[in-house]
Short mmCIF file of C-alpha atoms and ligand atoms in Angstrom, two decimals:
data_model
loop_
_atom_site.label_atom_id
_atom_site.label_comp_id
_atom_site.label_asym_id
_atom_site.label_seq_id
_atom_site.Cartn_x
_atom_site.Cartn_y
_atom_site.Cartn_z
CA MET A 26 -23.51 29.76 44.43
CA ARG A 27 -22.61 33.11 43.21
CA VAL A 28 -23.16 35.13 40.30
CA ALA A 29 -19.59 34.46 38.81
CA ASP A 30 -20.02 30.73 39.14
CA VAL A 31 -22.80 30.36 36.61
CA GLY A 32 -20.60 30.64 33.56
CA ALA A 33 -18.79 27.55 34.64
CA ALA A 34 -21.92 26.00 35.62
CA GLU A 35 -23.34 26.45 32.24
CA ARG A 36 -20.45 24.83 30.58
CA LEU A 37 -20.84 21.84 33.18
CA SER A 38 -24.47 21.38 32.27
CA ALA A 39 -24.05 21.55 28.64
CA GLN A 40 -21.47 19.01 28.80
CA ALA A 41 -23.21 16.78 31.24
CA TYR A 42 -26.34 17.06 29.25
CA LEU A 43 -24.72 16.19 25.93
CA GLU A 44 -23.26 13.30 27.46
CA VAL A 45 -26.56 11.75 28.64
CA ASP A 46 -27.91 12.36 25.16
CA ARG A 47 -25.26 10.52 23.86
CA ARG A 48 -25.18 7.80 26.21
CA SER A 49 -29.12 7.43 25.07
CA ALA A 50 -28.71 7.62 21.77
CA GLN A 51 -25.90 4.98 21.39
CA ARG A 52 -28.15 3.01 24.07
CA ALA A 53 -24.94 2.01 25.50
CA TRP A 54 -26.83 0.72 28.94
CA PRO A 55 -27.86 -2.04 29.35
CA GLU A 56 -25.97 -3.70 26.53
CA PRO A 57 -28.69 -4.98 23.96
CA ALA A 58 -27.81 -8.89 23.72
CA PRO A 59 -29.49 -11.09 21.08
CA ARG A 60 -32.08 -13.85 22.38
CA SER A 61 -30.42 -16.89 23.78
CA GLY A 62 -31.05 -20.42 22.48
CA GLU A 63 -33.09 -21.22 25.83
CA ARG A 64 -35.11 -18.01 25.41
CA ALA A 65 -35.95 -18.75 22.03
CA ALA A 66 -37.21 -22.29 23.15
CA ASP A 67 -39.48 -20.52 25.82
CA TRP A 68 -40.82 -18.18 23.18
CA HIS A 69 -41.74 -21.28 21.05
CA THR A 70 -43.43 -22.94 23.94
CA ARG A 71 -45.34 -19.46 24.78
CA THR A 72 -46.70 -19.24 21.27
CA GLU A 73 -47.57 -22.66 20.72
CA HIS A 74 -49.55 -22.59 24.05
CA LEU A 75 -51.37 -19.26 22.58
CA ILE A 76 -52.09 -20.76 19.21
CA ARG A 77 -53.80 -23.70 21.21
CA THR A 78 -55.70 -21.54 23.76
CA ASP A 79 -56.48 -18.29 21.35
CA PRO A 80 -56.15 -19.30 17.21
CA GLY A 81 -58.21 -16.16 16.53
CA GLY A 82 -55.84 -14.12 18.24
CA CYS A 83 -52.68 -15.16 16.37
CA TRP A 84 -51.96 -13.92 12.87
CA VAL A 85 -48.94 -13.66 10.57
CA ALA A 86 -48.65 -11.64 7.32
CA ASP A 87 -47.35 -13.65 4.11
CA ARG A 88 -45.66 -12.27 1.22
CA GLY A 89 -45.19 -15.31 -1.43
CA GLY A 90 -45.10 -18.09 1.44
CA GLU A 91 -42.54 -16.05 3.51
CA VAL A 92 -43.63 -14.82 6.84
CA VAL A 93 -42.97 -10.92 6.74
CA GLY A 94 -44.68 -10.23 10.23
CA PHE A 95 -46.94 -11.71 13.04
CA ALA A 96 -49.20 -10.42 16.10
CA THR A 97 -50.26 -12.98 18.85
CA SER A 98 -53.06 -12.00 21.44
CA LEU A 99 -55.22 -13.58 23.94
CA ALA A 100 -58.59 -12.77 25.61
CA ARG A 101 -58.41 -13.76 29.49
CA GLU A 102 -62.15 -13.01 30.84
CA LEU A 103 -63.11 -9.63 30.00
CA MET A 104 -59.58 -8.59 29.08
CA TRP A 105 -57.64 -8.82 25.29
CA ILE A 106 -53.81 -8.72 25.85
CA LEU A 107 -51.35 -8.15 22.76
CA ALA A 108 -48.77 -10.56 23.38
CA SER A 109 -46.01 -10.00 20.72
CA TYR A 110 -46.21 -8.53 17.59
CA ALA A 111 -43.54 -7.60 15.18
CA VAL A 112 -42.86 -6.71 11.18
CA ALA A 113 -39.76 -7.92 8.81
CA PRO A 114 -37.39 -4.70 9.09
CA ASP A 115 -37.47 -4.33 5.44
CA GLU A 116 -41.10 -4.48 5.06
CA HIS A 117 -41.60 -1.30 8.15
CA GLY A 118 -44.05 1.33 6.99
CA SER A 119 -45.73 -0.12 4.29
CA GLY A 120 -49.27 -0.73 6.11
CA ILE A 121 -48.47 -4.63 7.47
CA GLY A 122 -48.06 -3.69 11.11
CA ARG A 123 -51.87 -1.81 10.92
CA ALA A 124 -53.53 -4.73 9.40
CA LEU A 125 -51.94 -7.33 11.50
CA LEU A 126 -53.01 -5.13 14.46
CA ASP A 127 -56.69 -5.03 13.29
CA ALA A 128 -56.86 -8.94 12.68
CA ALA A 129 -55.35 -9.81 16.45
CA ARG A 130 -58.05 -6.82 17.89
CA SER A 131 -60.90 -8.51 16.29
CA HIS A 132 -60.01 -11.50 18.65
CA GLY A 133 -60.69 -9.24 21.48
CA ARG A 134 -64.26 -7.73 20.09
CA GLY A 135 -66.11 -9.19 23.21
CA CYS A 136 -63.43 -7.92 25.79
CA LEU A 137 -64.07 -4.81 28.05
CA ARG A 138 -60.47 -3.90 28.86
CA ALA A 139 -57.15 -4.37 26.92
CA MET A 140 -53.41 -4.16 28.05
CA LEU A 141 -50.19 -4.46 26.14
CA ASN A 142 -46.63 -3.91 26.30
CA ALA A 143 -45.39 -1.07 24.02
CA SER A 144 -41.86 -1.15 23.02
CA PRO A 145 -40.15 2.06 22.47
CA ASP A 146 -40.44 1.81 18.88
CA PRO A 147 -42.27 4.96 17.77
CA ARG A 148 -44.19 3.07 15.09
CA ALA A 149 -45.77 0.91 17.74
CA VAL A 150 -46.45 3.57 19.85
CA ARG A 151 -48.35 5.69 17.35
CA LEU A 152 -50.38 2.56 16.37
CA TYR A 153 -51.02 1.88 19.97
CA ARG A 154 -52.37 5.39 20.87
CA SER A 155 -54.13 5.77 17.46
CA ILE A 156 -56.34 2.86 18.58
CA GLY A 157 -57.28 4.37 21.90
CA PHE A 158 -54.68 2.94 24.32
CA ASP A 159 -53.67 5.21 27.31
CA LEU A 160 -49.99 5.10 27.55
CA HIS A 161 -47.88 4.81 30.69
CA PRO A 162 -44.12 5.32 30.62
CA GLN A 163 -42.32 1.95 32.22
CA MET A 164 -38.84 1.98 33.49
CA LEU A 165 -36.20 -0.91 33.18
CA LEU A 166 -34.16 -1.89 36.64
CA TRP A 167 -30.82 -3.29 35.78
CA GLY A 168 -27.48 -4.20 37.37
CA GLN A 169 -26.21 -6.59 39.78
CA VAL A 170 -28.00 -7.00 43.21
CA ALA A 171 -25.87 -5.89 45.90
CA ARG A 172 -25.65 -8.82 48.24
CA ALA A 173 -24.50 -6.92 51.46
CA ASP A 174 -27.91 -4.80 51.28
CA LEU A 175 -30.30 -8.13 50.89
CA PRO A 176 -33.03 -7.98 53.64
CA ALA A 177 -33.30 -11.15 55.85
CA PRO A 178 -35.76 -13.49 54.23
CA ASP A 179 -39.53 -13.07 54.83
CA ARG A 180 -40.71 -16.26 56.62
CA HIS A 181 -44.05 -15.92 55.06
CA VAL A 182 -42.71 -16.28 51.34
CA ARG A 183 -43.10 -19.82 50.53
CA GLU A 184 -42.46 -21.88 47.17
CA GLY A 185 -45.84 -22.31 45.24
CA SER A 186 -47.32 -25.11 43.54
CA PRO A 187 -50.38 -25.76 41.18
CA GLU A 188 -52.63 -26.12 43.97
CA ASP A 189 -52.08 -22.01 44.72
CA VAL A 190 -53.79 -21.45 41.08
CA ASP A 191 -57.25 -20.57 42.66
CA LEU A 192 -55.32 -17.95 44.82
CA LEU A 193 -53.27 -16.30 41.82
CA ASP A 194 -56.74 -16.19 39.81
CA SER A 195 -58.32 -14.22 42.62
CA LEU A 196 -55.44 -12.13 43.11
CA ASP A 197 -55.16 -11.26 39.33
CA ARG A 198 -58.81 -10.66 39.04
CA ARG A 199 -58.45 -8.01 41.79
CA ILE A 200 -55.33 -6.16 40.78
CA ARG A 201 -55.08 -6.51 36.88
CA GLY A 202 -58.88 -7.15 36.51
CA ALA A 203 -58.80 -10.77 34.80
CA ALA A 204 -57.21 -14.17 35.85
CA HIS A 205 -54.32 -15.52 33.89
CA GLY A 206 -56.43 -18.98 33.88
CA PRO A 207 -54.69 -21.66 31.09
CA ASP A 208 -51.47 -19.41 31.32
CA HIS A 209 -50.44 -20.57 34.69
CA ALA A 210 -49.76 -23.92 33.24
CA VAL A 211 -46.95 -22.73 31.03
CA MET A 212 -45.57 -19.89 33.54
CA GLY A 213 -45.36 -22.75 36.03
CA SER A 214 -43.59 -25.06 33.66
CA LEU A 215 -40.88 -22.56 32.68
CA LEU A 216 -40.51 -20.55 36.17
CA ARG A 217 -40.38 -20.62 39.97
CA LEU A 218 -43.46 -19.78 42.03
CA LEU A 219 -43.27 -17.70 45.03
CA VAL A 220 -46.39 -17.47 47.18
CA THR A 221 -47.19 -15.33 50.18
CA ASP A 222 -50.54 -15.88 51.87
CA ARG A 223 -51.68 -14.55 55.16
CA PRO A 224 -54.91 -12.91 56.53
CA ALA A 225 -53.02 -9.62 56.13
CA ALA A 226 -51.48 -9.57 52.90
CA SER A 227 -51.10 -12.33 49.93
CA GLY A 228 -49.38 -12.43 46.56
CA TYR A 229 -47.26 -14.57 44.12
CA ALA A 230 -44.36 -14.03 41.59
CA TYR A 231 -43.54 -16.02 38.98
CA VAL A 232 -39.54 -15.80 38.97
CA ASP A 233 -36.92 -16.62 36.15
CA ALA A 234 -33.57 -18.56 36.21
CA THR A 235 -31.82 -15.20 36.58
CA GLY A 236 -33.50 -14.22 39.79
CA VAL A 237 -36.14 -11.77 38.02
CA PRO A 238 -39.84 -11.59 38.87
CA LEU A 239 -41.59 -11.70 35.69
CA VAL A 240 -44.98 -11.26 36.85
CA LEU A 241 -45.76 -10.17 40.32
CA ALA A 242 -48.63 -9.24 42.22
CA ALA A 243 -49.84 -8.61 45.82
CA THR A 244 -52.52 -7.08 47.86
CA HIS A 245 -50.24 -4.78 49.77
CA ARG A 246 -46.59 -3.01 48.77
CA LYS A 247 -44.97 -5.01 51.78
CA ALA A 248 -45.93 -8.01 50.46
CA ALA A 249 -44.86 -7.12 46.89
CA ARG A 250 -41.60 -5.96 48.30
CA ALA A 251 -41.09 -9.27 50.12
CA LEU A 252 -41.62 -11.09 46.95
CA MET A 253 -39.59 -9.02 44.92
CA TRP A 254 -36.39 -9.43 47.34
CA GLU A 255 -37.13 -13.05 47.36
CA ALA A 256 -36.64 -13.35 43.65
CA LEU A 257 -33.65 -10.71 43.52
CA ALA A 258 -31.76 -13.13 46.39
CA SER A 259 -31.62 -15.94 43.59
CA SER A 260 -29.80 -13.98 41.24
CA ASP A 261 -26.16 -14.44 40.24
CA PRO A 262 -23.89 -11.95 42.12
CA ASP A 263 -21.78 -11.41 39.09
CA VAL A 264 -24.85 -11.47 36.48
CA PRO A 265 -26.77 -8.04 36.09
CA VAL A 266 -30.52 -8.74 36.77
CA ARG A 267 -33.00 -6.62 33.91
CA VAL A 268 -36.32 -6.43 35.66
CA GLY A 269 -38.87 -4.63 32.98
CA HIS A 270 -42.06 -3.08 32.78
CA VAL A 271 -42.18 -1.09 36.11
CA THR A 272 -44.88 1.60 35.91
CA GLY A 273 -45.04 4.84 37.74
CA ALA A 274 -47.78 3.40 39.94
CA ASN A 275 -45.33 1.10 41.72
CA GLN A 276 -42.96 2.97 43.47
CA TRP A 277 -41.99 0.26 45.86
CA ALA A 278 -40.62 -1.65 43.18
CA LEU A 279 -38.11 1.64 42.59
CA ASP A 280 -37.47 1.53 46.26
CA VAL A 281 -36.31 -2.09 46.00
CA ALA A 282 -34.14 -1.28 43.07
CA VAL A 283 -32.62 1.72 45.10
CA GLU A 284 -32.04 -0.44 47.97
CA ALA A 285 -30.47 -3.26 45.90
CA ARG A 286 -28.42 -0.77 43.76
CA LEU A 287 -29.78 -1.39 40.48
CA SER A 288 -29.84 1.49 37.49
CA ILE A 289 -33.12 2.91 36.82
CA PHE A 290 -33.84 3.43 33.43
CA GLY A 291 -36.92 4.71 31.33
CA HIS A 292 -38.10 1.96 28.65
CA GLY A 293 -41.43 1.24 26.68
CA PHE A 294 -44.88 2.04 27.67
CA LEU A 295 -47.80 -0.05 29.31
CA GLY A 296 -51.07 0.44 27.09
CA VAL A 297 -54.14 0.08 28.75
CA ARG A 298 -57.88 0.38 27.83
CA ASN A 299 -60.70 0.95 30.17
CA ALA A 300 -58.52 -0.42 32.78
CA ARG A 301 -56.35 1.68 35.35
CA VAL A 302 -52.59 0.61 35.90
CA PRO A 303 -52.30 -2.27 38.08
CA ALA A 304 -50.51 -2.33 41.24
CA PRO A 305 -48.84 -3.69 43.17
CA TYR A 306 -48.23 -5.54 39.85
CA LEU A 307 -45.09 -6.30 37.48
CA PRO A 308 -46.68 -7.42 34.33
CA HIS A 309 -45.60 -10.41 32.42
CA PRO A 310 -43.84 -9.62 28.93
CA THR A 311 -46.24 -11.80 27.10
CA PHE A 312 -49.20 -12.72 29.20
CA LEU A 313 -49.04 -9.35 31.26
C1 COA B 411 -44.25 -1.81 15.47
C2 COA B 411 -44.33 -2.30 14.07
C3 COA B 411 -45.20 -3.94 14.38
C4 COA B 411 -45.27 -1.44 13.09
O1 COA B 411 -45.33 -2.35 11.80
P1 COA B 411 -45.33 -1.55 10.45
O2 COA B 411 -45.59 -2.37 9.46
O3 COA B 411 -44.14 -0.83 10.45
O4 COA B 411 -46.60 -0.81 10.63
P2 COA B 411 -47.42 0.42 9.49
O5 COA B 411 -46.71 0.30 8.19
O6 COA B 411 -48.65 -0.12 9.65
O7 COA B 411 -47.29 1.67 10.35
C5 COA B 411 -47.54 2.09 11.54
C6 COA B 411 -47.60 3.51 11.72
O8 COA B 411 -46.57 4.18 11.98
C7 COA B 411 -46.35 5.03 11.26
N1 COA B 411 -44.84 5.19 11.23
C8 COA B 411 -44.11 5.05 10.02
N2 COA B 411 -42.74 4.96 10.39
C9 COA B 411 -42.64 5.62 11.53
C10 COA B 411 -41.80 6.33 12.07
N3 COA B 411 -40.40 6.20 11.72
N4 COA B 411 -42.19 7.13 13.52
C11 COA B 411 -43.12 7.16 13.81
N5 COA B 411 -44.42 6.47 13.34
C12 COA B 411 -44.11 6.12 11.79
C13 COA B 411 -47.00 4.97 10.08
O9 COA B 411 -47.06 6.08 9.28
C14 COA B 411 -48.45 4.15 10.49
O10 COA B 411 -48.85 5.34 10.84
P3 COA B 411 -50.72 5.42 10.36
O11 COA B 411 -51.41 4.25 10.07
O12 COA B 411 -51.73 6.25 11.01
O13 COA B 411 -50.16 6.12 9.13
C15 COA B 411 -43.05 -2.84 13.41
O14 COA B 411 -42.51 -1.26 13.35
C16 COA B 411 -42.06 -3.33 14.18
O15 COA B 411 -41.79 -4.51 14.16
N6 COA B 411 -41.42 -2.85 15.05
C17 COA B 411 -40.34 -3.47 15.83
C18 COA B 411 -40.80 -4.49 16.59
C19 COA B 411 -41.89 -3.59 17.73
O16 COA B 411 -41.56 -2.74 18.43
N7 COA B 411 -42.94 -4.23 17.97
C20 COA B 411 -43.59 -4.02 18.74
C21 COA B 411 -44.04 -4.63 19.92
S1 COA B 411 -44.81 -3.79 21.26
#
C-alpha cells in the first residue's frame, strides 16, 4: 500500500462497515423464523416438567386473568438456572420483568451458583447484570454443513441410553458444576443421546432432529469435537443448522464451525454467578 492508496482504502472501508452495520441492524442473518408447531410442543413438555420438579421456580404475571409475563427456573444441586422468561411486548418497561425475576430467584436462595442464557434484549441484559451475573458473549454458528469436509466417524462415539445417566451426571458435575438429574428424562425423550466413554476422555451430547447438539459436555476438546461432528453429520445437507450458545471458552466449537463452513455470529450472553464458564461445554437453551 502506498500513501496514494489511502483515499480509495478509506472510501472502501466506509462502504464496507456501513454494509456490516446495515446487515446487523436488519438482522438479515440468519433469517428469524416463527417457532414451529413441533418446537412449541417440545416447549410445553419442558415447561410442564419444570412445573412438576420446580413449582417454586415458575411464576406468571397476571392482569385481570390474562398472563402478561412468566419466568421459569430450576434448582439442580447447588445451581439455580433461569430457564425461560418474557413479558408481553405492550407491557415492557413497566417493572413486571423485574418482579418476575425476583420471584423466580427466590427459588434459588439455597444455591451457591447460578447460570442463565441472556437474549440480546438490552432490558434483559441490564437486569441480569444488576443482579450480579457475569456476562460472557456467546456466538451462533449457522449454515449448511459442508459434506465434503465431514471427518471419518469416530468409532468411540456410540448411541447412549438411560443406563448412561450416572456418567452424564458426573460429567456435568465436573464441567458445569451441577448434574442435570431429573432433566435427563425429558431430554432423553425428545433428543438423540450420543456418548463417548474411554479412560482417556469421555463426553456426551443430546442432539435434535436437525443435527444440532443442544447440550454437549466432554472432559477433553478432542472428545467434544468428535461428538459435535457426529451430531452435524446427521443434519440435512440442504437445511442450515443453527448451533447457539458458544462462549469464547469453547474455541474448539469454532474450529468445527470453520471446518464445516458454518458462519459465526455474535448472539446474546451466558450469565454466570459464582461459577466459571463451562468448557468443553455447550449449554442447553432451557436446562443449560
Ligand atoms: C427482558 C424482559 C423480560 C424484561 O421485562 P420488562 O417488564 O420489560 O422489565 P422491567 O420493566 O422490569 O425493566 C427491566 C429493566 O430494563 C430497563 N429498560 C427498559 N427499557 C429499556 C431499554 N430499551 N434498554 C435498556 N434497558 C431498558 C428498565 O429501566 C429496567 O431497569 P431498572 O429496573 O434498573 O430501571 C422483557 O423485556 C422481554 O420479554 N424481552 C423479550 C424476551 C427476552 O429477551 N427475554 C429474556 C430471555 S433471556
